[in-house]
Coordinates of C-alpha atoms in Angstrom, one line a residue:
X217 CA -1.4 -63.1 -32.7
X218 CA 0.9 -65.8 -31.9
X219 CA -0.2 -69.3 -31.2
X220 CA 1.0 -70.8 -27.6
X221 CA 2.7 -74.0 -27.3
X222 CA 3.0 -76.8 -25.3
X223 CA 5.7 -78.6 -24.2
X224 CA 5.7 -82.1 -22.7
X225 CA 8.6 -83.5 -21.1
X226 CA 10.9 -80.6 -21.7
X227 CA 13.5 -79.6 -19.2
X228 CA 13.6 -76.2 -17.8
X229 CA 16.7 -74.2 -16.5
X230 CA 16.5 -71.7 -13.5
X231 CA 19.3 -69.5 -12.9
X232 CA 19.3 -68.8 -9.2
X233 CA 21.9 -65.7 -8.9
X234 CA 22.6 -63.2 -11.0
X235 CA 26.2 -62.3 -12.4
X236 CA 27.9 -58.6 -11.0
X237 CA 26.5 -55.5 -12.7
X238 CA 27.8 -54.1 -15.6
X239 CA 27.4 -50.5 -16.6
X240 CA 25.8 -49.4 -19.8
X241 CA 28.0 -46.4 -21.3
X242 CA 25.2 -45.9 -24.2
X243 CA 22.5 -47.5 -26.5
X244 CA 21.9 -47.5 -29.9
X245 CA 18.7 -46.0 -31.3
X246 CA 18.6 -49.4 -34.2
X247 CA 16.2 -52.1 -35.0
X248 CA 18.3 -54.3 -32.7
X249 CA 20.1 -52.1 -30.7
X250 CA 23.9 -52.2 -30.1
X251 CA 25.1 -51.5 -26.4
X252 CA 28.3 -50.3 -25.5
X253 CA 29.7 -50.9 -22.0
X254 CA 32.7 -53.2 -20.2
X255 CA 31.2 -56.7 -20.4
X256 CA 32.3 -60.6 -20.7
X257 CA 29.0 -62.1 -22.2
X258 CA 29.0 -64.5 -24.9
X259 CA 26.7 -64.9 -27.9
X260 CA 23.1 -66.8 -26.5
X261 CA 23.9 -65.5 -23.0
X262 CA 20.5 -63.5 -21.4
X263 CA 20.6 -60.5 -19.8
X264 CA 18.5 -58.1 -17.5
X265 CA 18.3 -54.5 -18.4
X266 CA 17.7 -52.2 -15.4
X267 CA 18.1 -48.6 -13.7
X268 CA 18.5 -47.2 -17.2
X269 CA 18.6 -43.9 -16.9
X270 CA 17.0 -41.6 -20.2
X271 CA 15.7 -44.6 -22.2
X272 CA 13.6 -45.6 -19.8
X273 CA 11.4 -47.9 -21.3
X274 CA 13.9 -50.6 -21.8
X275 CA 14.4 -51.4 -18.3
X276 CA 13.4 -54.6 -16.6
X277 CA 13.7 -56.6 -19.9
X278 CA 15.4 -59.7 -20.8
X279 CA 17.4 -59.9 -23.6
X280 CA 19.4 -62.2 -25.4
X281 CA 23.0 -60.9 -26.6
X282 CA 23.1 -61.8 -30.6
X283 CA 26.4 -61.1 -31.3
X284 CA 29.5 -59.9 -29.8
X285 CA 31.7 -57.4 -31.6
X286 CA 34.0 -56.5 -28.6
X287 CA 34.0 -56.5 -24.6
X288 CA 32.4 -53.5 -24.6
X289 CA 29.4 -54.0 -27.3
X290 CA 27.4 -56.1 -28.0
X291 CA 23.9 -56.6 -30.0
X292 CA 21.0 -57.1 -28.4
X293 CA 18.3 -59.2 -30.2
X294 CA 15.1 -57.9 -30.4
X295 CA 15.8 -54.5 -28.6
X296 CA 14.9 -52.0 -30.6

């Protein structure tokens, strides 16, 4: 079980719109899986999986992108 933690005086970002839907092409069946689809993120940028069709149960996560190979993968961390 994890321990929670406090923060005092920290600063908090919102982001208020999100960016134009991309289109997953497929997903990798890894520890952190490698997705495949037209895409400009950058390394540390977060993401919102959704209306995935067939793997179902990764929709409506958040997930950070870990590293880039080309603009159309990318890993993301965690997803597995």
């Amino acid at each position: 079980m994890a321990n929670a933690q406090v923060l005092r005086n920290a600063v908090v970002q919102i982001q208020t719109a999100l960016a134009a839907a991309k289109t997953i092409t497929a997903i990798s069946k890894v520890t952190e899986a490698v997705i495949t689809g037209t895409h400009d993120y950058s390394i540390g940028d977060y993401i919102l999986i959704e209306a995935v069709v067939g793997m179902t149960q990764i929709n409506n996560r958040v997930v950070r992108v870990k590293s880039v190979s080309t603009t159309v993968s990318f890993v993301a961390e965690g997803l597995d």
